[in-house]
Structures are given as C-alpha cells and as structure tokens.
Coordinates of C-alpha atoms and ligand atoms in Angstrom, one line a residue:
Chain A
M1 CA 173.8 -162.7 111.6
I2 CA 170.4 -164.0 110.8
E3 CA 168.2 -165.3 113.7
V4 CA 165.0 -167.0 113.0
R5 CA 162.7 -167.7 115.9
E6 CA 159.6 -169.9 115.9
L7 CA 158.8 -168.9 112.4
T8 CA 155.5 -170.2 111.1
K9 CA 153.5 -169.8 108.0
R10 CA 150.0 -171.0 107.3
F11 CA 148.3 -170.9 103.9
G12 CA 144.7 -171.4 104.9
D13 CA 144.6 -174.6 106.9
R14 CA 147.9 -175.8 105.5
I15 CA 151.0 -175.3 107.6
A16 CA 153.9 -174.6 105.2
V17 CA 156.5 -173.7 107.8
D18 CA 155.9 -174.9 111.3
G19 CA 157.7 -173.1 114.1
I20 CA 161.3 -173.3 112.9
S21 CA 164.3 -171.7 114.6
F22 CA 167.9 -171.4 113.5
E23 CA 170.7 -168.9 113.3
V24 CA 173.3 -168.2 110.7
R25 CA 176.4 -166.5 112.0
D26 CA 178.2 -163.8 110.0
G27 CA 180.0 -165.2 107.0
C28 CA 178.5 -168.6 107.4
V29 CA 176.5 -170.7 105.0
L30 CA 173.4 -172.5 106.1
A31 CA 171.9 -175.1 103.7
L32 CA 168.2 -175.9 103.8
V33 CA 167.5 -179.3 102.4
G34 CA 164.4 -181.4 102.1
T35 CA 161.9 -182.8 99.6
S36 CA 159.7 -180.7 97.4
G37 CA 157.0 -178.8 99.2
C38 CA 158.6 -179.0 102.7
G39 CA 158.7 -175.2 103.1
K40 CA 162.2 -174.2 102.0
S41 CA 161.3 -171.4 99.6
T42 CA 158.6 -170.2 102.0
T43 CA 161.2 -169.9 104.7
L44 CA 163.5 -167.8 102.5
R45 CA 160.6 -165.6 101.4
M46 CA 159.7 -164.9 105.0
I47 CA 163.3 -163.6 105.6
N48 CA 163.0 -161.0 102.8
R49 CA 159.3 -160.6 103.6
L50 CA 158.0 -161.6 100.2
V51 CA 155.7 -163.7 102.4
D52 CA 154.4 -162.4 105.7
P53 CA 155.0 -164.9 108.6
S54 CA 151.9 -166.1 110.5
S55 CA 154.0 -165.9 113.6
G56 CA 157.6 -165.9 114.8
E57 CA 160.3 -163.4 114.0
V58 CA 163.3 -162.8 111.9
M59 CA 166.2 -160.8 113.2
I60 CA 169.0 -159.5 110.9
D61 CA 172.0 -158.1 112.7
G62 CA 169.8 -157.8 115.8
R63 CA 167.1 -155.8 114.0
N64 CA 163.6 -157.2 113.6
A65 CA 163.1 -157.6 109.8
L66 CA 159.4 -156.9 110.3
D67 CA 160.2 -153.4 111.6
M68 CA 162.5 -152.4 108.8
P69 CA 161.3 -150.5 105.8
L70 CA 160.4 -153.2 103.2
E71 CA 162.5 -151.9 100.3
Q72 CA 165.5 -151.0 102.4
L73 CA 165.4 -154.5 103.9
R74 CA 165.3 -156.1 100.5
L75 CA 168.0 -153.9 99.0
G76 CA 170.4 -155.3 101.6
I77 CA 169.5 -158.9 100.9
G78 CA 170.7 -160.6 97.7
Y79 CA 168.1 -163.0 96.4
V80 CA 168.5 -165.7 93.9
I81 CA 165.0 -166.8 93.0
Q82 CA 164.0 -170.4 92.3
G83 CA 163.3 -170.3 88.5
I84 CA 165.8 -167.5 88.0
G85 CA 163.3 -164.8 87.1
L86 CA 165.5 -162.6 84.9
F87 CA 163.8 -159.5 83.5
P88 CA 163.1 -160.6 79.9
H89 CA 163.0 -157.1 78.5
W90 CA 166.4 -156.1 79.9
T91 CA 169.8 -157.0 78.7
V92 CA 172.2 -159.2 80.8
A93 CA 174.0 -156.0 81.9
R94 CA 170.9 -154.2 82.9
N95 CA 169.7 -157.3 84.8
V96 CA 172.9 -157.5 86.8
A97 CA 172.7 -153.7 87.4
T98 CA 169.2 -153.9 88.9
V99 CA 170.1 -153.4 92.6
P100 CA 173.1 -151.0 92.1
R101 CA 170.8 -148.8 90.0
L102 CA 168.1 -148.9 92.7
M103 CA 170.8 -147.9 95.2
G104 CA 171.8 -145.0 93.0
W105 CA 175.3 -146.0 92.2
E106 CA 177.2 -143.9 89.6
R107 CA 177.2 -145.1 86.0
E108 CA 180.9 -145.9 85.8
R109 CA 180.8 -147.8 89.0
I110 CA 177.8 -149.9 87.8
E111 CA 179.5 -150.6 84.5
A112 CA 182.7 -151.7 86.2
R113 CA 180.9 -153.9 88.6
V114 CA 178.8 -155.5 85.9
S115 CA 181.9 -156.4 83.8
E116 CA 183.7 -157.7 86.9
L117 CA 180.8 -160.0 87.8
L118 CA 180.3 -161.3 84.3
E119 CA 183.9 -162.1 84.1
L120 CA 183.8 -163.8 87.4
F121 CA 181.0 -166.0 86.2
Q122 CA 182.9 -166.7 82.9
L123 CA 180.5 -164.7 80.7
D124 CA 182.6 -162.6 78.4
P125 CA 181.2 -159.0 78.9
G126 CA 181.8 -158.1 75.3
E127 CA 179.7 -161.0 74.2
F128 CA 177.0 -161.3 76.9
A129 CA 176.4 -157.8 78.3
G130 CA 174.1 -156.8 75.5
K131 CA 172.2 -160.1 75.2
Y132 CA 168.7 -160.7 76.3
P133 CA 167.8 -163.5 78.7
S134 CA 166.0 -165.4 75.9
E135 CA 169.3 -165.6 74.0
L136 CA 171.1 -167.4 76.9
S137 CA 171.2 -171.1 77.8
G138 CA 169.6 -172.2 81.1
G139 CA 173.0 -172.4 82.8
Q140 CA 174.0 -168.9 81.6
Q141 CA 170.8 -167.5 82.8
Q142 CA 171.4 -169.1 86.2
R143 CA 174.8 -167.5 86.4
V144 CA 173.3 -164.1 85.5
G145 CA 170.7 -164.7 88.3
V146 CA 173.5 -165.2 90.9
A147 CA 175.5 -162.3 89.5
R148 CA 172.4 -160.1 89.8
A149 CA 171.9 -161.1 93.4
I150 CA 175.4 -160.3 94.6
A151 CA 175.9 -157.2 92.4
A152 CA 175.6 -154.7 95.3
E153 CA 177.6 -156.8 97.6
P154 CA 174.9 -157.6 100.1
A155 CA 175.8 -158.8 103.5
V156 CA 173.1 -161.4 103.4
L157 CA 172.3 -163.7 100.5
L158 CA 169.4 -166.0 100.0
M159 CA 169.7 -168.5 97.2
D160 CA 166.9 -170.8 96.2
E161 CA 168.3 -173.7 94.1
P162 CA 170.8 -171.5 92.4
F163 CA 172.7 -174.2 90.5
G164 CA 169.8 -176.4 89.6
A165 CA 169.8 -176.3 85.8
L166 CA 173.5 -177.0 85.3
D167 CA 175.4 -179.9 84.0
P168 CA 177.6 -181.5 86.7
I169 CA 180.9 -180.0 85.4
T170 CA 179.6 -176.4 85.2
R171 CA 177.8 -176.9 88.5
Q172 CA 181.0 -177.9 90.2
R173 CA 182.9 -175.0 88.7
L174 CA 180.3 -172.6 89.8
Q175 CA 180.0 -174.0 93.2
A176 CA 183.8 -173.6 93.6
E177 CA 183.6 -170.1 92.3
F178 CA 180.8 -169.3 94.6
A179 CA 182.6 -170.7 97.6
A180 CA 185.6 -168.5 96.8
I181 CA 183.5 -165.4 96.4
Q182 CA 181.6 -166.2 99.6
R183 CA 184.8 -166.6 101.6
R184 CA 186.3 -163.4 100.2
R185 CA 183.2 -161.3 100.8
R186 CA 182.1 -163.1 104.0
M187 CA 178.5 -163.0 103.0
T188 CA 176.0 -164.7 105.3
V189 CA 174.2 -167.1 103.1
I190 CA 171.1 -169.3 103.3
L191 CA 171.2 -171.8 100.4
V192 CA 168.2 -174.0 99.5
T193 CA 169.1 -177.1 97.6
H194 CA 167.9 -180.6 96.7
D195 CA 171.4 -181.7 96.2
M196 CA 173.0 -183.2 99.3
D197 CA 176.4 -183.1 97.8
E198 CA 176.0 -179.3 97.2
A199 CA 175.0 -178.9 100.8
F200 CA 178.0 -180.9 102.0
K201 CA 180.3 -178.9 99.8
L202 CA 179.2 -175.4 100.5
A203 CA 177.5 -175.3 103.9
D204 CA 178.9 -174.8 107.4
T205 CA 175.5 -176.0 108.8
I206 CA 172.8 -178.1 107.2
A207 CA 169.2 -178.0 108.3
V208 CA 167.1 -180.9 107.1
M209 CA 163.4 -180.0 106.7
D210 CA 160.4 -182.1 106.3
E211 CA 156.8 -181.0 106.3
G212 CA 157.6 -177.5 107.5
R213 CA 159.8 -178.6 110.4
I214 CA 163.5 -178.8 110.9
L215 CA 164.3 -182.4 111.8
Q216 CA 168.0 -181.9 112.4
I217 CA 170.4 -179.0 112.1
A218 CA 174.1 -179.8 112.3
S219 CA 177.5 -179.5 110.7
P220 CA 177.9 -181.7 107.6
E221 CA 180.2 -184.1 109.5
E222 CA 177.8 -184.4 112.4
L223 CA 174.9 -185.0 110.1
L224 CA 176.8 -187.8 108.4
R225 CA 178.1 -189.4 111.6
E226 CA 175.0 -189.0 113.6
P227 CA 171.9 -188.6 111.5
R228 CA 168.6 -188.9 113.3
Q229 CA 166.4 -191.9 112.7
G230 CA 164.0 -191.8 109.8
F231 CA 163.8 -189.1 107.2
V232 CA 167.2 -187.6 107.8
R233 CA 168.9 -191.0 107.4
T234 CA 167.1 -191.6 104.1
L235 CA 168.0 -188.2 102.8
V236 CA 171.7 -188.3 103.9
G237 CA 172.1 -191.8 102.6
L238 CA 174.3 -194.1 104.7
D239 CA 175.7 -196.2 101.9
D240 CA 178.5 -193.8 101.0
R241 CA 178.8 -191.8 104.1
A242 CA 182.4 -192.7 104.7
L243 CA 183.2 -191.3 101.3
R244 CA 181.2 -188.2 102.0
I245 CA 183.0 -187.7 105.3
L246 CA 186.3 -188.0 103.5
S247 CA 185.3 -185.4 101.0
L248 CA 184.9 -182.9 103.9
H249 CA 188.6 -183.2 104.8
T250 CA 191.8 -182.4 103.0
V251 CA 195.1 -184.1 102.6
D252 CA 196.7 -181.4 104.6
E253 CA 194.9 -182.4 107.7
I254 CA 196.5 -185.9 107.9
R255 CA 199.7 -185.7 106.0
R256 CA 202.9 -186.9 107.7
E257 CA 206.5 -185.9 107.2
P258 CA 207.9 -187.3 104.1
T259 CA 210.2 -190.3 104.3
G260 CA 213.2 -190.7 102.0
R261 CA 211.1 -193.0 99.8
W262 CA 210.3 -190.5 97.1
E263 CA 212.7 -189.4 94.4
V264 CA 212.1 -186.6 92.0
R265 CA 213.6 -187.3 88.6
G266 CA 213.0 -184.4 86.4
E267 CA 209.3 -184.2 85.8
T268 CA 208.5 -187.6 87.3
L269 CA 208.3 -188.9 90.8
I270 CA 209.6 -192.3 91.6
D271 CA 208.7 -194.6 94.5
R272 CA 212.0 -196.2 95.4
E273 CA 210.4 -199.2 97.1
S274 CA 208.4 -200.3 94.1
G275 CA 210.5 -198.5 91.5
R276 CA 207.3 -197.2 89.9
A277 CA 206.5 -193.7 88.8
V278 CA 203.7 -192.2 90.9
N279 CA 201.5 -189.1 90.8
G280 CA 201.6 -187.1 94.0
L281 CA 198.6 -185.6 95.8
G282 CA 198.0 -181.9 96.2
A283 CA 197.8 -180.5 99.8
G284 CA 194.3 -179.2 99.1
D285 CA 192.9 -182.4 97.6
T286 CA 190.1 -184.0 99.5
L287 CA 190.6 -187.3 101.3
R288 CA 188.0 -188.7 99.0
E289 CA 190.3 -188.0 96.1
A290 CA 193.2 -189.4 98.1
A291 CA 191.2 -192.6 98.9
S292 CA 190.3 -193.1 95.2
R293 CA 193.9 -192.7 94.1
I294 CA 195.1 -195.1 96.8
I295 CA 192.6 -197.7 95.7
W296 CA 193.3 -197.2 92.0
E297 CA 197.1 -197.3 92.4
A298 CA 196.9 -200.2 94.9
V299 CA 199.4 -198.6 97.2
E300 CA 199.7 -197.9 100.9
T301 CA 201.2 -194.5 100.8
L302 CA 201.2 -191.6 98.4
P303 CA 203.4 -188.5 98.4
V304 CA 202.0 -184.9 98.8
L305 CA 203.5 -182.5 96.3
E306 CA 203.7 -178.7 96.5
A307 CA 205.3 -176.7 93.8
G308 CA 207.1 -179.7 92.4
S309 CA 208.6 -180.9 95.6
V310 CA 207.5 -183.6 98.1
V311 CA 206.2 -182.0 101.3
G312 CA 204.7 -185.0 103.0
E313 CA 202.9 -188.3 102.5
V314 CA 199.5 -189.8 103.1
R315 CA 199.0 -193.3 104.5
A316 CA 196.0 -195.4 103.6
D317 CA 195.4 -196.3 107.2
D318 CA 195.1 -192.6 108.2
V319 CA 192.6 -192.1 105.4
W320 CA 190.5 -195.0 106.4
A321 CA 190.6 -193.8 110.0
A322 CA 189.5 -190.3 109.0
G323 CA 186.5 -191.7 107.2
G324 CA 185.6 -194.4 109.7
R325 CA 183.4 -194.6 112.8
R326 CA 185.0 -193.0 115.8
A327 CA 185.9 -195.4 118.6
Chain B
M1 CA 157.9 -160.6 57.6
R2 CA 158.9 -157.1 58.5
R3 CA 159.6 -156.2 54.9
G4 CA 156.3 -157.6 53.9
R5 CA 154.5 -155.4 56.4
L6 CA 156.4 -152.3 55.2
I7 CA 155.6 -153.0 51.6
G8 CA 152.0 -153.6 52.5
L9 CA 151.9 -150.4 54.4
A10 CA 153.4 -148.4 51.5
V11 CA 150.9 -149.9 49.0
A12 CA 147.9 -149.3 51.2
L13 CA 149.0 -145.7 52.0
A14 CA 149.7 -145.0 48.3
L15 CA 146.2 -146.2 47.3
F16 CA 144.6 -144.3 50.1
L17 CA 146.4 -141.0 49.1
A18 CA 145.6 -141.6 45.5
L19 CA 141.9 -142.1 46.2
A20 CA 141.8 -139.1 48.6
L21 CA 143.8 -136.6 46.5
Q22 CA 143.2 -137.8 42.9
P23 CA 139.8 -139.5 42.9
G24 CA 139.6 -138.7 39.2
L25 CA 142.1 -141.6 38.6
F26 CA 139.4 -144.0 39.6
T27 CA 136.6 -142.9 37.4
P28 CA 137.0 -145.8 35.0
L29 CA 136.4 -148.2 37.8
L30 CA 133.6 -146.2 39.5
S31 CA 131.7 -145.8 36.2
L32 CA 131.1 -149.5 36.1
L33 CA 128.9 -149.2 39.1
V34 CA 126.4 -146.5 38.1
E35 CA 124.2 -145.4 35.3
P36 CA 126.0 -143.2 32.8
G37 CA 125.6 -139.6 33.6
T38 CA 125.7 -139.9 37.4
P39 CA 128.5 -138.0 39.1
L40 CA 131.3 -140.4 40.0
V41 CA 133.5 -138.4 42.4
Y42 CA 132.2 -136.8 45.6
T43 CA 133.0 -133.1 45.4
R44 CA 130.9 -131.4 48.1
Q45 CA 134.0 -131.6 50.4
S46 CA 137.6 -132.4 49.7
L47 CA 138.1 -136.1 50.4
I48 CA 141.4 -135.5 52.1
A49 CA 139.8 -132.9 54.5
L50 CA 137.1 -135.4 55.4
A51 CA 139.8 -138.1 56.0
V52 CA 141.6 -135.7 58.3
W53 CA 138.5 -135.0 60.3
H54 CA 137.8 -138.7 60.4
I55 CA 141.2 -139.4 61.9
A56 CA 140.8 -136.5 64.3
V57 CA 137.6 -137.8 65.9
V58 CA 138.9 -141.4 66.1
A59 CA 142.3 -140.3 67.5
S60 CA 140.8 -138.1 70.2
A61 CA 138.2 -140.7 71.2
E62 CA 141.0 -143.3 71.3
A63 CA 143.2 -141.1 73.4
V64 CA 140.5 -140.9 76.0
A65 CA 139.6 -144.6 75.7
V66 CA 143.2 -145.6 76.1
I67 CA 143.8 -143.4 79.2
V68 CA 140.7 -144.6 80.9
A69 CA 141.0 -148.3 79.9
V70 CA 144.7 -148.5 80.8
A71 CA 144.2 -146.8 84.1
L72 CA 141.3 -149.1 84.9
G73 CA 143.4 -152.1 83.8
I74 CA 146.2 -151.1 86.1
L75 CA 143.8 -150.4 89.0
V76 CA 142.0 -153.8 88.9
T77 CA 145.3 -155.7 88.7
R78 CA 146.6 -154.1 91.9
E79 CA 146.1 -155.9 95.1
K80 CA 143.9 -153.2 96.5
G81 CA 141.9 -152.6 93.3
A82 CA 140.9 -156.2 92.7
E83 CA 137.4 -155.6 94.0
F84 CA 136.8 -153.1 91.2
M85 CA 137.3 -155.8 88.6
T86 CA 133.7 -156.7 88.1
L87 CA 132.6 -153.1 88.0
A88 CA 135.3 -152.1 85.5
R89 CA 134.5 -155.1 83.3
M90 CA 130.8 -154.3 83.3
T91 CA 131.5 -150.7 82.4
S92 CA 133.8 -151.5 79.5
N93 CA 131.4 -154.3 78.4
L94 CA 128.5 -152.0 78.4
G95 CA 130.5 -149.4 76.4
Q96 CA 131.1 -152.1 73.7
T97 CA 127.7 -153.7 73.7
F98 CA 125.6 -150.5 73.8
P99 CA 125.1 -149.7 70.1
P100 CA 127.1 -146.6 69.2
I101 CA 124.1 -145.4 67.1
A102 CA 122.0 -145.4 70.3
V103 CA 124.7 -143.5 72.2
L104 CA 124.5 -140.9 69.4
A105 CA 120.7 -140.7 69.8
M106 CA 121.1 -140.2 73.5
T107 CA 123.9 -137.7 73.6
V108 CA 122.8 -135.4 70.8
P109 CA 120.1 -133.8 73.0
L110 CA 122.7 -133.3 75.7
V111 CA 125.8 -132.0 73.7
G112 CA 124.3 -131.1 70.4
F113 CA 125.2 -132.3 66.9
G114 CA 128.6 -132.9 65.3
F115 CA 131.9 -133.8 66.8
Q116 CA 131.0 -134.3 70.5
P117 CA 128.4 -137.1 70.3
T118 CA 130.5 -139.0 67.9
F119 CA 133.6 -138.6 70.1
I120 CA 131.6 -139.9 73.1
A121 CA 130.2 -142.9 71.3
L122 CA 133.6 -143.9 69.9
A123 CA 135.4 -143.4 73.3
A124 CA 132.9 -145.7 75.0
Y125 CA 133.0 -148.2 72.1
G126 CA 136.8 -148.3 72.2
L127 CA 137.2 -149.0 75.9
L128 CA 136.7 -152.8 76.0
P129 CA 139.6 -154.1 73.8
V130 CA 142.1 -151.8 75.5
F131 CA 140.9 -152.7 79.0
E132 CA 140.8 -156.4 78.4
N133 CA 144.2 -156.4 76.8
T134 CA 145.7 -154.3 79.5
V135 CA 144.4 -156.7 82.1
A136 CA 145.6 -159.7 80.1
G137 CA 149.0 -158.1 79.5
L138 CA 149.6 -157.3 83.1
R139 CA 148.4 -160.7 84.3
G140 CA 150.7 -162.3 81.7
V141 CA 153.9 -161.0 83.4
P142 CA 155.6 -164.1 84.8
A143 CA 155.2 -164.6 88.5
T144 CA 159.0 -165.3 88.8
T145 CA 159.8 -161.9 87.2
L146 CA 157.5 -160.1 89.7
E147 CA 158.9 -162.0 92.6
A148 CA 162.4 -161.1 91.4
A149 CA 161.5 -157.5 91.1
R150 CA 160.0 -157.4 94.6
G151 CA 162.8 -159.4 96.0
M152 CA 165.4 -157.0 94.6
G153 CA 163.8 -154.2 96.5
M154 CA 162.0 -152.4 93.7
S155 CA 159.1 -150.2 94.9
K156 CA 155.6 -151.0 93.6
R157 CA 155.7 -148.0 91.4
A158 CA 159.1 -149.0 89.9
I159 CA 157.8 -152.5 89.3
L160 CA 154.8 -151.1 87.5
M161 CA 156.7 -148.6 85.4
Q162 CA 159.9 -150.5 84.7
V163 CA 158.7 -154.1 84.6
E164 CA 155.0 -154.7 84.3
L165 CA 154.0 -152.1 81.7
P166 CA 157.0 -152.7 79.4
L167 CA 156.3 -156.4 79.5
A168 CA 152.6 -155.9 78.9
A169 CA 153.2 -153.3 76.2
P170 CA 152.9 -155.5 73.2
V171 CA 149.5 -156.9 74.4
I172 CA 148.2 -153.4 75.4
L173 CA 149.3 -152.1 72.0
A174 CA 147.4 -154.9 70.3
G175 CA 144.3 -153.8 72.2
I176 CA 144.8 -150.3 71.1
R177 CA 145.2 -151.4 67.5
I178 CA 142.0 -153.5 67.6
S179 CA 140.1 -150.7 69.2
T180 CA 141.4 -148.1 66.7
I181 CA 140.5 -150.3 63.7
I182 CA 137.0 -150.9 65.0
N183 CA 136.5 -147.2 65.6
I184 CA 137.8 -146.1 62.2
G185 CA 134.9 -148.2 60.8
T186 CA 132.4 -147.1 63.4
A187 CA 133.2 -143.4 63.0
T188 CA 131.3 -143.4 59.7
I189 CA 128.0 -143.3 61.7
G190 CA 129.1 -139.9 63.1
S191 CA 128.0 -138.4 59.8
T192 CA 124.4 -139.2 60.7
V193 CA 124.6 -136.5 63.4
G194 CA 126.7 -134.1 61.4
A195 CA 130.2 -135.0 62.4
K196 CA 132.7 -134.3 59.6
G197 CA 134.2 -137.5 58.3
L198 CA 134.3 -140.1 55.5
G199 CA 130.9 -141.4 56.6
E200 CA 129.5 -138.3 54.8
V201 CA 130.5 -139.7 51.4
I202 CA 128.8 -143.1 52.1
I203 CA 125.7 -141.5 53.5
A204 CA 125.4 -139.1 50.5
G205 CA 125.8 -142.2 48.3
L206 CA 123.0 -144.0 50.1
Q207 CA 120.7 -141.0 50.0
A208 CA 121.3 -140.4 46.3
G209 CA 121.4 -144.1 45.4
N210 CA 124.9 -143.5 44.1
A211 CA 127.0 -146.7 44.5
A212 CA 130.1 -144.9 43.3
Y213 CA 130.0 -142.6 46.3
V214 CA 129.4 -145.5 48.6
L215 CA 132.3 -147.4 47.2
Q216 CA 134.6 -144.4 47.4
G217 CA 133.8 -143.7 51.0
A218 CA 134.0 -147.3 52.0
M219 CA 137.3 -147.8 50.3
L220 CA 138.9 -144.8 51.9
V221 CA 137.7 -146.0 55.3
A222 CA 139.0 -149.6 54.7
L223 CA 142.4 -148.4 53.4
M224 CA 142.7 -146.1 56.4
A225 CA 142.0 -149.0 58.7
V226 CA 144.6 -151.2 56.9
C227 CA 147.2 -148.5 57.1
F228 CA 146.7 -148.1 60.9
D229 CA 146.6 -151.9 61.4
L230 CA 150.0 -152.4 59.7
A231 CA 151.6 -149.4 61.4
F232 CA 150.5 -150.6 64.8
R233 CA 151.7 -154.1 64.1
S234 CA 155.2 -152.9 63.4
L235 CA 155.1 -150.9 66.5
E236 CA 154.0 -153.9 68.5
R237 CA 156.9 -155.9 67.1
R238 CA 159.3 -153.2 68.1
A239 CA 157.9 -153.0 71.6
F240 CA 158.4 -156.7 71.9
A241 CA 162.0 -156.9 70.7
Ligands
ATP401 N1 151.4 -168.6 98.1 C1 151.0 -169.9 98.5 N2 149.7 -170.2 98.7 C2 149.4 -171.4 99.1 N3 150.2 -172.4 99.4 C3 151.5 -172.2 99.2 C4 152.0 -170.9 98.7 N4 153.4 -171.0 98.7 C5 153.7 -172.2 99.1 N5 152.6 -172.9 99.4 C6 152.6 -174.3 99.9 O1 153.5 -174.4 101.0 C7 154.2 -175.6 100.9 C8 155.7 -175.2 100.9 O2 156.0 -174.6 99.7 P1 157.5 -174.2 99.4 O3 157.5 -173.4 98.1 O4 158.1 -173.5 100.5 O5 158.2 -175.6 99.2 P2 159.7 -175.9 98.8 O6 160.3 -176.6 99.9 O7 160.4 -174.7 98.3 O8 159.5 -176.9 97.6 P3 160.4 -177.0 96.2 O9 161.6 -177.8 96.6 O10 159.5 -177.8 95.3 O11 160.7 -175.7 95.7 C9 153.8 -176.3 99.7 O12 152.8 -177.3 100.1 C10 153.1 -175.3 98.9 O13 152.1 -175.8 98.1
MG402 MG1 161.2 -174.0 96.6

C-alpha cells in the first residue's frame, strides 16, 4: 500500500508537483497520465526519494518513506526509469542481476532468475544474456529495463513510460505479459504513461495530472463515463468513449445461455437461421472486439465458444447497452 | 585498426631497442650529420640504462600525478566537493603552466640535485591532463545511468566504483596517456640538474656541438613516446569494449 499525502515539490519558484494525494492498494495499478512536464516523473522520484519532497509525505506499508534508510527503501522498490538507463558497460544478464546482486543473492539463484526473466520477456537467454545494451534495439532495451526492475520481486514497482519505444504489436504483447506478471505477483504499481489506451488497459485507477495537480482520480470506467470538464475531457477523448468502455468489459460478463441456433459441423460452426458459417467469440474477448465482429458480420447475435463447443451467445443489444450511457 | 596499432607498436619498439642496444647500426646515418672524425655513438653511459632511468622517473612522477589528479577529479564531481572545483582547477593549471625548468630551479635548493627535483617537476606538470579528463569522464556518465543506479539502491560508493569509474575509464586513460607522453619529452630537462635519463645524451650533444648525439637522444625519446602512446591507445580501446 502506497499512500501519498499533500506531496509538493518546488524547483526554485516553479512548482512541479502541487500538493497531490492518492493511495494505491496492495496489488493494484495506478496510472499517472498527463501532458509533458506536468510532474509525473517528479512524483515517482519522490516516492523512491531520488527527489526530496518540499513538503508532504509518502507512506509505504504504513512506514514513512522519509524515515527509511535510503538504500533499503530503494532496494524494495522496482524502478523502470524514463529513458531506460541500462548500464552500458554491463551485459544484459549483469544489468538484470543488478538488484539481486546488491541484495546478496547466491550466484545460482541469480542466474536462474535472469534466465527466467529474459525468457518471460521473449529474449532468448542464450542469445541475449551476454550482449551489451548498445547491441540491442530500443524495444529490447526497454524489455531489459523492465526485467531489471522486477528482478528481485519488489512489492512496489514504479514505471516511467516503460513501453514507450515499442511498435504497437510488441507494446500490446508486453502490456499483456506485464499484466499477467503483475496479477501473479500482486505487485503494487504506479505507471506513468502518455498513452491513454495503456492506462485503460493496465490500471485499476487513473490519475489525470496537469500542472502539478491531480485533476481527477477514478477507475477507468468512471473516468470515461464522467470525466471532469476541461482538460480531463480533452485527454480522455469523448469521441470513442463508448468503444473504450466496451474494451474494459469481456464477453463473459454479458453472455446469455445458448439457444439451439448454433450447430457444430466438424471444424465449422453454422448459424441455422441464416445457414451461414460463423466464427464464435471467446469468453475472454473484450466487448469492443465483439462489437467490431457484430458490425463486420452484420448479425444480431454471435455464439461464444470454449474449447470447441458453444457455451453461450452475445446479443448486439446487450453490447450496445454495455457501452452506452446509463439511464 | 587494432592490427595497425599492434604493427606500429612492434615497429616502434624494435627501432627503439635497436637504437638503444645496438647504436652502432645507425652510424652510417649519424655520420651524415657531423664532421668526419667526431664520435657518433654516445658511450659515456649505456643507452638502455639511461632509457630505464628515464622511464623510472616518468613512471614514478605519473603514478603520483594520477593518484592526486584522479582523487581531485572524483572529489570535485561529488555533491559535497563541488566547491573545491575552482581551487583544484587552479592548482592543476598552475602545475601545467609553471615552466618545469623553473620548478627545477626552485626545488634544487630544497631537495638537492638528481632524481627528486625532476620527479617533482614532472608530477606537477602531469597533473592537469589527468585531472581535466577525470572530471570530463565522470561528468560524461549519462544522467539516466546515474539515476538508474541510484534508483536501484546502489550506495554512493558502489555507484562510483562500479558505474562511474568504469564508464569514465577510457577518458581518464586518455588523460594519463597525454600526460605520460608530455612527460616523456619533458623529462629530458631533468639532465640539467643531474637526473639520469636520455636528456643526458642530448645535452652532451649540445655542449659538444655534436648533432649525432642530439639526434640519438631525441630519437630515443620520440620512439619511447610513440611506444607508450600506442600501448595506451590499445588499453583505452580495451577499457571501452
Ligand atoms: N531537477 C529539476 N530541476 C528543475 N526543474 C525540474 C527538475 N526536474 C523536473 N523539473 C521541472 O518540473 C516539471 C515536471 O517535470 P517532470 O519530469 O516531473 O515532468 P513529466 O510529467 O514527467 O514530463 P514528461 O512526460 O515529459 O516526462 C517540469 O517543468 C520540469 O522542467
Ligand atoms: Mg517524465
């Protein structure tokens, strides 16, 4: 649990962070979003005390971060730095091993952990462990940066634009991998990002910052349904909010019992009413995907498949209702 | 590139050793410079012994210069030592701009003739390049790398030893190289106060109006400098890789 109270940072006359408060419960992800220079990185740096707050306090698991020994505090907090900051004179393996080494892990344990992490981030240890950062692509460096931050399984993780330099496909895959790791390890995460989609996808709570203040802090759905006037609306973007709301929900949530309409013939699934072959939805697909498929296929209902058999169906009206304004 | 350097080093070293151990081989060349009948090869001392002394005084002066300059460079790049920057820079600047010959003149009355005054003059003279390069090297460590190191929980000492110095090493080594090369040349003046070294050959040549001596001494010094230069450069490359 991270609690931030009235945290303020002045650089000379300039206020970079202006009395912000929030909390992140154990195992939850908070996204800090906002335009460049609004104080996101400064907020993170005050949590691991790379920057001393001008006033206010940071509590981690009930302990005041300002009272904890500096190095001990930081060893317990994973940090993905904006701009990656790999050690250029160390190999990938040595970079990832930084914190475990500082914590005095045994060699075998470190080696096993490094291999495990590299594999997790789809960097073949045989190929990449011995490489230097300058021999990696930007995206590969970024993955090593995230691997390094979580190497010692910190309870708290601060990530400053961790997936910035990636192409959309790699970014999505990494986001999904990260979400899986986060759920499994139940890390408490603060994620800084410019990318609203990333925030909606990964965060339990989103804090919108502007000029050092938090304008609104809410769940993704609440932020989409009830954004505050002004900057928050601009940032959230109202044009496609229905679709964004849909992407927060899964088919499972609105599926109905299947009717006798669907017939499995070998590999294909036939809609008896139209006589056409259809592709079923997966139970974990988002409603946004479902909506897209419904529109594309020009149908009113689609079946939900699980392990080759029909377990339910999704009706267009239900999808529209899920994404629409509530009465 | 690397091969070129190794070949260059081998050639320079071979020439140096030939000239120091078998100066007789060069008599045809040297005889072109002087009147017939003048002695061509310096024989008062063995050239190789003079070369060893030359290296000894340069190396010991460099050792002190490097320790002092690197320590100063580290000090002034620490948060708490920043205020010493001007002082440290003035000191090392003074060491470089104060003519070594004047240092000799001033130190001889204090420490006597020979090795010591030369050692002091060279140590002072060698300070500046090492100091400036240490500062430049440490300042050149990327800010993101330092932030990462701090953010990971490394202690200040660990950051210095494991991150800053290794990353600054190529630049610091370049400073040591420049300083050493300069001092190999400068050390010849030590012979004016009786320090053993290759300057002795040059000075003997000047006194006797013997150009062959002068050339011999100068070539030995120049080849020694070239050898050290090439050796240091390959070291720098290795430190960087
Ligand atoms: N060390 C510093 N000294 C002076 N001003 C600073 C310092 N660090 C940050 N600032 C200023 O504080 C403000 C907030 O900076 P911060 O790095 O937190 O922004 P950010 O939200 O992370 O921006 P970006 O999205 O571009 O990374 C900026 O105006 C910046 O110029
Ligand atoms: Mg930032």
